[in-house]
Amino acid sequence: MATMNIIQAVGDALHVAMQADEKVVVLGEDVGKFGGVFRATVGLQQAFGDDRVIDTPLAESGIIGAAIGMALYGMRPVAEIQFSDFIYPAYDQIVNELAKYRYRSAGLFPSPLVIRTPFGGGIRGGHYHSQSPESVFAHQAGLVLVAPSNPYDAKGLLLSAIFADDPVMVLEPKRVYRGPDHGTNWGSHKKSEVPSGDYRVPIGKAEVARPRTGRGIAVSLITYGAMVHTCDKAAELAAQEGIDVEILDLRTLVPYDLERVAEAGRATGRVVVANEAPRMCGYAAEMSAVIQEQCFDWLQAPIVRVTGWDTPFPYTLENDYLPSPARVLDALRTVAHYR
Amino acid sequence: MTARTAQNPPELASANPSYNDFEQNTTSPFPTLTVGATADQLGLFRVLSPDGKIIQPDSDLENGTGVSDADALAMLRSMVRQRVLDDRMLALQRQGRIGFYGAATGQEAGTIAAGHALELRDWIHPALREGGMLLHRGWPLWQYLAQIFGNQDDTSTKGRQMPCHYGSREFGYVTLSSVMATQMPQAVGTAYAMAMQHAAPDRPICLGAIGDGATSEGDFHVAMTFAGVMRPRGLGLPLLLYVQNNQWAISTPVAKQTAAPTLASKALGYGLVGARVDGNDALAVLRVMRAAADHVRRGGVPVFVEAVTYRVGAHTTSDDPSRYRDERVTQQWAALDPIERLHNYLKIRGIWQDADLQALREHSDEEVRSTLAKVEQVPPVALETLFEDVYAKVPPHLQAQLAEARRYHAKAQ
């Protein structure tokens, strides 16, 4: 056990995987000598050489295209896309190639690989270092999408992803890479205790990030990634007003833990779904629809979504764009007091 | 110095080959396979003249051509079968028995000879017209036809893709997608994995095939860039990038794809080896591709080869070339037929006669017809295949959707 932040946990997972299996290679822009712009791959090239930790030319479709070719021939590539905002040159490779390879080849040519990419705002990154693209990729059958919210899950999910039989996109919550909030570190957070060596967090399983206390009006709050921590603050405030919140951290977005989601909907009948991405056709829309389908008879209030606005991600006003604890709190009040 | 005016525009280079160059009985020297050798990229290597005569016999080489009779005959058999097969498939499409087809008519040498230059352990990331390579490697004809029908015997795609999207892991032919140029960066990655798993000089190699139109796509340039830069184990990638320049991308001529003097000349800017060859000359394609394969197998810089040919047919069965090109020009190029050329060469060698060609055509036709009769009887794919292979295991949400689809499938019957 060691105390780690998310960056350290990701780096540790890569070390463990590369040590365990020489088929694992890491490729991307600046991942080698420099160790990545977020420092997630520090020390990897020194440990495993520049044939296995590859500094690529600056071309995302080449990174993903080459990774697909490697995977087809039996390697286990872990590709880094420096910011998920820059993933779109590789969109064709991801959507038309990677996601469909197993299917279109009758199972002859699976291409299991991992795409690690930081997502989400709150780092003063403007349009192009802040977006949340999960819905765009959730819509593409054949991809697995995971989004850890803490160091323990970041390592365990990445190891599951690397040794999975399917292509997995790991959306890393960059705002909370080094601490659950601005100016904090992961220090005493219970999920910063990271076991050494190999362990796996299962793909497809959600987890309760904050249990209900049994005191107050019960509300289920469904979220993932960095928003888990925004939601936790809101839940703290809500508790003072007699609202008893369970936070469900989805961890896997595709294929998501339908059983656990439906359970949450039925347990309280009052549901808030929060995501940073725009509202239109966003991930929260899928959650709202499925809970409505599965839990209609249990619902005590309309499901409320808390999301980014349907605008491009802004620079100066990013804190007005991002769902704040206050906005989440308001949604919790709305569903708690609905009658 | 003349001022440039609207009446006197600067002369633009053109990658559209001149027919006259192909009619001539001339050749450039055999490519040197060195980086920066512009003569290799701007010239045109040929072994045979259009009437099948050896242009410059080389007494140091077997048969004066460097190609054994066994190799020449093996290629001719596959080329003739491909022609017969393509003609039959085009007829079938007109009868409404298959939905789509992309023929390689006139490009049989570019397809079969390039495939013949490879070993069976080598992999191919194909474009649309490379299906003949897969058959030439020994893939059964019934599988080829089953893919076109998308029936239960379709091992390439389980009925999930349009015709001509063949694939076989056993025969190292990666299942085609309809998307342009995406296979090229993938071929780079496959070659990289080969280099990591097998030591030079005895290692498998990967061929990435593309058409002239798709060389305008970003992924082509990305692949060329990566191919030059990536050096696993300190060696060049075991990678051949191969463009069949058939001069037409549906209705767009290659001169509207690029102002480069030749496609092969693009190799220069990426630090790759480039070579240009007459794509209707099976012996020339085989010799260049064999030398290139040997070069990259041993760890040389990856090679980009342009085989110049002509699409004498339509792009696919959905196309009508008479709307956009002068079919008299097409007839000129069609006269440079690769099958006739190889056939005449073998006749001159004295080991082959007109009757042999006729017998080969009839044999191929019979083989296609009898296989077709069987394949047409195979039932369509089962409903559950719609939900299989999306992921390694069918996840719960797709199990639920299969159950839902099954209710309606049952009602529909």
PDB file of C-alpha atoms in Angstrom, chain A residues 71-188:
ATOM      1  CA  ALA A  71      -3.188  -4.942 -31.466  1.00  0.00           C
ATOM      2  CA  LEU A  72      -4.262  -6.917 -34.539  1.00  0.00           C
ATOM      3  CA  TYR A  73      -0.855  -8.583 -34.488  1.00  0.00           C
ATOM      4  CA  GLY A  74      -0.991  -9.496 -30.796  1.00  0.00           C
ATOM      5  CA  MET A  75       0.472  -6.538 -28.913  1.00  0.00           C
ATOM      6  CA  ARG A  76      -1.359  -4.752 -26.101  1.00  0.00           C
ATOM      7  CA  PRO A  77      -0.874  -1.072 -26.896  1.00  0.00           C
ATOM      8  CA  VAL A  78      -1.754   1.718 -24.499  1.00  0.00           C
ATOM      9  CA  ALA A  79      -2.143   4.886 -26.541  1.00  0.00           C
ATOM     10  CA  GLU A  80      -2.183   8.301 -24.892  1.00  0.00           C
ATOM     11  CA  ILE A  81      -4.123  11.151 -26.456  1.00  0.00           C
ATOM     12  CA  GLN A  82      -2.742  14.184 -24.678  1.00  0.00           C
ATOM     13  CA  PHE A  83      -6.128  15.896 -24.206  1.00  0.00           C
ATOM     14  CA  SER A  84      -9.437  14.357 -25.231  1.00  0.00           C
ATOM     15  CA  ASP A  85     -10.158  17.629 -27.073  1.00  0.00           C
ATOM     16  CA  PHE A  86      -7.486  16.596 -29.600  1.00  0.00           C
ATOM     17  CA  ILE A  87      -8.842  13.113 -30.211  1.00  0.00           C
ATOM     18  CA  TYR A  88     -10.871  14.014 -33.292  1.00  0.00           C
ATOM     19  CA  PRO A  89      -8.189  13.511 -35.948  1.00  0.00           C
ATOM     20  CA  ALA A  90      -8.360   9.894 -34.701  1.00  0.00           C
ATOM     21  CA  TYR A  91     -12.158   9.814 -34.696  1.00  0.00           C
ATOM     22  CA  ASP A  92     -12.325   7.829 -37.924  1.00  0.00           C
ATOM     23  CA  GLN A  93      -9.791   5.306 -36.631  1.00  0.00           C
ATOM     24  CA  ILE A  94     -11.687   4.966 -33.334  1.00  0.00           C
ATOM     25  CA  VAL A  95     -15.244   4.893 -34.648  1.00  0.00           C
ATOM     26  CA  ASN A  96     -14.982   3.241 -38.055  1.00  0.00           C
ATOM     27  CA  GLU A  97     -12.020   1.009 -37.357  1.00  0.00           C
ATOM     28  CA  LEU A  98     -11.298   0.259 -33.704  1.00  0.00           C
ATOM     29  CA  ALA A  99     -14.902  -0.030 -32.536  1.00  0.00           C
ATOM     30  CA  LYS A 100     -15.933  -2.241 -35.443  1.00  0.00           C
ATOM     31  CA  TYR A 101     -12.907  -4.454 -36.025  1.00  0.00           C
ATOM     32  CA  ARG A 102     -14.060  -7.531 -34.144  1.00  0.00           C
ATOM     33  CA  TYR A 103     -17.574  -7.233 -35.538  1.00  0.00           C
ATOM     34  CA  ARG A 104     -16.743  -6.505 -39.134  1.00  0.00           C
ATOM     35  CA  SER A 105     -14.226  -9.352 -39.260  1.00  0.00           C
ATOM     36  CA  ALA A 106     -16.570 -11.993 -37.809  1.00  0.00           C
ATOM     37  CA  GLY A 107     -14.336 -12.113 -34.734  1.00  0.00           C
ATOM     38  CA  LEU A 108     -11.178 -12.873 -36.758  1.00  0.00           C
ATOM     39  CA  PHE A 109      -9.442  -9.576 -36.029  1.00  0.00           C
ATOM     40  CA  PRO A 110     -10.136  -8.235 -32.546  1.00  0.00           C
ATOM     41  CA  SER A 111      -8.113  -5.141 -31.691  1.00  0.00           C
ATOM     42  CA  PRO A 112      -8.012  -4.846 -27.913  1.00  0.00           C
ATOM     43  CA  LEU A 113      -6.128  -1.731 -26.950  1.00  0.00           C
ATOM     44  CA  VAL A 114      -6.380   1.101 -24.471  1.00  0.00           C
ATOM     45  CA  ILE A 115      -6.778   4.795 -25.195  1.00  0.00           C
ATOM     46  CA  ARG A 116      -5.928   6.893 -22.157  1.00  0.00           C
ATOM     47  CA  THR A 117      -7.097  10.456 -22.416  1.00  0.00           C
ATOM     48  CA  PRO A 118      -7.647  13.232 -19.857  1.00  0.00           C
ATOM     49  CA  PHE A 119     -11.088  14.841 -20.008  1.00  0.00           C
ATOM     50  CA  GLY A 120     -13.124  17.546 -18.331  1.00  0.00           C
ATOM     51  CA  GLY A 121     -12.674  21.175 -17.337  1.00  0.00           C
ATOM     52  CA  GLY A 122     -11.618  23.205 -14.355  1.00  0.00           C
ATOM     53  CA  ILE A 123      -7.980  23.695 -15.269  1.00  0.00           C
ATOM     54  CA  ARG A 124      -8.378  27.027 -17.105  1.00  0.00           C
ATOM     55  CA  GLY A 125      -7.986  25.283 -20.417  1.00  0.00           C
ATOM     56  CA  GLY A 126     -10.600  27.009 -22.571  1.00  0.00           C
ATOM     57  CA  HIS A 127     -12.392  25.214 -25.389  1.00  0.00           C
ATOM     58  CA  TYR A 128      -9.598  22.876 -26.288  1.00  0.00           C
ATOM     59  CA  HIS A 129      -8.302  21.523 -22.998  1.00  0.00           C
ATOM     60  CA  SER A 130     -11.593  21.074 -21.153  1.00  0.00           C
ATOM     61  CA  GLN A 131     -14.243  19.169 -23.070  1.00  0.00           C
ATOM     62  CA  SER A 132     -15.987  15.952 -22.048  1.00  0.00           C
ATOM     63  CA  PRO A 133     -16.490  13.742 -25.128  1.00  0.00           C
ATOM     64  CA  GLU A 134     -17.949  10.633 -23.476  1.00  0.00           C
ATOM     65  CA  SER A 135     -21.351  10.750 -25.195  1.00  0.00           C
ATOM     66  CA  VAL A 136     -19.723  10.962 -28.608  1.00  0.00           C
ATOM     67  CA  PHE A 137     -17.946   7.680 -27.938  1.00  0.00           C
ATOM     68  CA  ALA A 138     -20.665   6.019 -25.848  1.00  0.00           C
ATOM     69  CA  HIS A 139     -22.750   6.080 -29.023  1.00  0.00           C
ATOM     70  CA  GLN A 140     -20.276   3.806 -30.836  1.00  0.00           C
ATOM     71  CA  ALA A 141     -20.990   0.134 -30.337  1.00  0.00           C
ATOM     72  CA  GLY A 142     -17.825  -1.854 -29.770  1.00  0.00           C
ATOM     73  CA  LEU A 143     -16.016   0.535 -27.437  1.00  0.00           C
ATOM     74  CA  VAL A 144     -15.756   0.143 -23.675  1.00  0.00           C
ATOM     75  CA  LEU A 145     -15.655   3.450 -21.788  1.00  0.00           C
ATOM     76  CA  VAL A 146     -14.421   3.807 -18.234  1.00  0.00           C
ATOM     77  CA  ALA A 147     -14.014   6.965 -16.149  1.00  0.00           C
ATOM     78  CA  PRO A 148     -12.338   6.549 -12.750  1.00  0.00           C
ATOM     79  CA  SER A 149     -12.774   9.207 -10.090  1.00  0.00           C
ATOM     80  CA  ASN A 150      -9.941   8.321  -7.707  1.00  0.00           C
ATOM     81  CA  PRO A 151      -6.441   6.786  -7.502  1.00  0.00           C
ATOM     82  CA  TYR A 152      -7.503   3.273  -6.448  1.00  0.00           C
ATOM     83  CA  ASP A 153      -9.987   2.922  -9.316  1.00  0.00           C
ATOM     84  CA  ALA A 154      -7.628   4.622 -11.784  1.00  0.00           C
ATOM     85  CA  LYS A 155      -5.009   1.913 -11.331  1.00  0.00           C
ATOM     86  CA  GLY A 156      -7.413  -1.008 -11.020  1.00  0.00           C
ATOM     87  CA  LEU A 157      -9.514   0.015 -14.005  1.00  0.00           C
ATOM     88  CA  LEU A 158      -6.470   0.713 -16.181  1.00  0.00           C
ATOM     89  CA  LEU A 159      -5.062  -2.750 -15.437  1.00  0.00           C
ATOM     90  CA  SER A 160      -8.437  -4.294 -16.277  1.00  0.00           C
ATOM     91  CA  ALA A 161      -8.489  -2.266 -19.486  1.00  0.00           C
ATOM     92  CA  ILE A 162      -4.979  -3.257 -20.575  1.00  0.00           C
ATOM     93  CA  PHE A 163      -5.703  -6.962 -20.197  1.00  0.00           C
ATOM     94  CA  ALA A 164      -9.287  -6.806 -21.506  1.00  0.00           C
ATOM     95  CA  ASP A 165     -10.312  -8.467 -24.778  1.00  0.00           C
ATOM     96  CA  ASP A 166     -12.081  -5.306 -26.002  1.00  0.00           C
ATOM     97  CA  PRO A 167     -10.870  -1.805 -26.885  1.00  0.00           C
ATOM     98  CA  VAL A 168     -11.211   0.419 -23.833  1.00  0.00           C
ATOM     99  CA  MET A 169     -11.159   4.192 -23.657  1.00  0.00           C
ATOM    100  CA  VAL A 170     -10.050   5.387 -20.238  1.00  0.00           C
ATOM    101  CA  LEU A 171     -11.285   8.908 -19.589  1.00  0.00           C
ATOM    102  CA  GLU A 172      -9.056  10.331 -16.883  1.00  0.00           C
ATOM    103  CA  PRO A 173     -10.499  13.105 -14.698  1.00  0.00           C
ATOM    104  CA  LYS A 174      -7.691  15.605 -15.114  1.00  0.00           C
ATOM    105  CA  ARG A 175      -9.092  18.230 -12.726  1.00  0.00           C
ATOM    106  CA  VAL A 176      -8.667  15.801  -9.841  1.00  0.00           C
ATOM    107  CA  TYR A 177      -5.418  14.196 -11.029  1.00  0.00           C
ATOM    108  CA  ARG A 178      -3.511  15.597  -8.039  1.00  0.00           C
ATOM    109  CA  GLY A 179      -6.259  16.149  -5.490  1.00  0.00           C
ATOM    110  CA  PRO A 180     -10.036  15.939  -5.147  1.00  0.00           C
ATOM    111  CA  ASP A 181     -10.342  19.727  -5.187  1.00  0.00           C
ATOM    112  CA  HIS A 182      -8.310  22.835  -6.050  1.00  0.00           C
ATOM    113  CA  GLY A 183      -5.378  23.254  -3.722  1.00  0.00           C
ATOM    114  CA  THR A 184      -5.901  19.880  -2.082  1.00  0.00           C
ATOM    115  CA  ASN A 185      -4.062  16.618  -2.397  1.00  0.00           C
ATOM    116  CA  TRP A 186      -5.305  13.062  -2.197  1.00  0.00           C
ATOM    117  CA  GLY A 187      -3.584  12.732   1.233  1.00  0.00           C
ATOM    118  CA  SER A 188      -6.116  11.243   3.593  1.00  0.00           C
TER     119      SER A 188
END
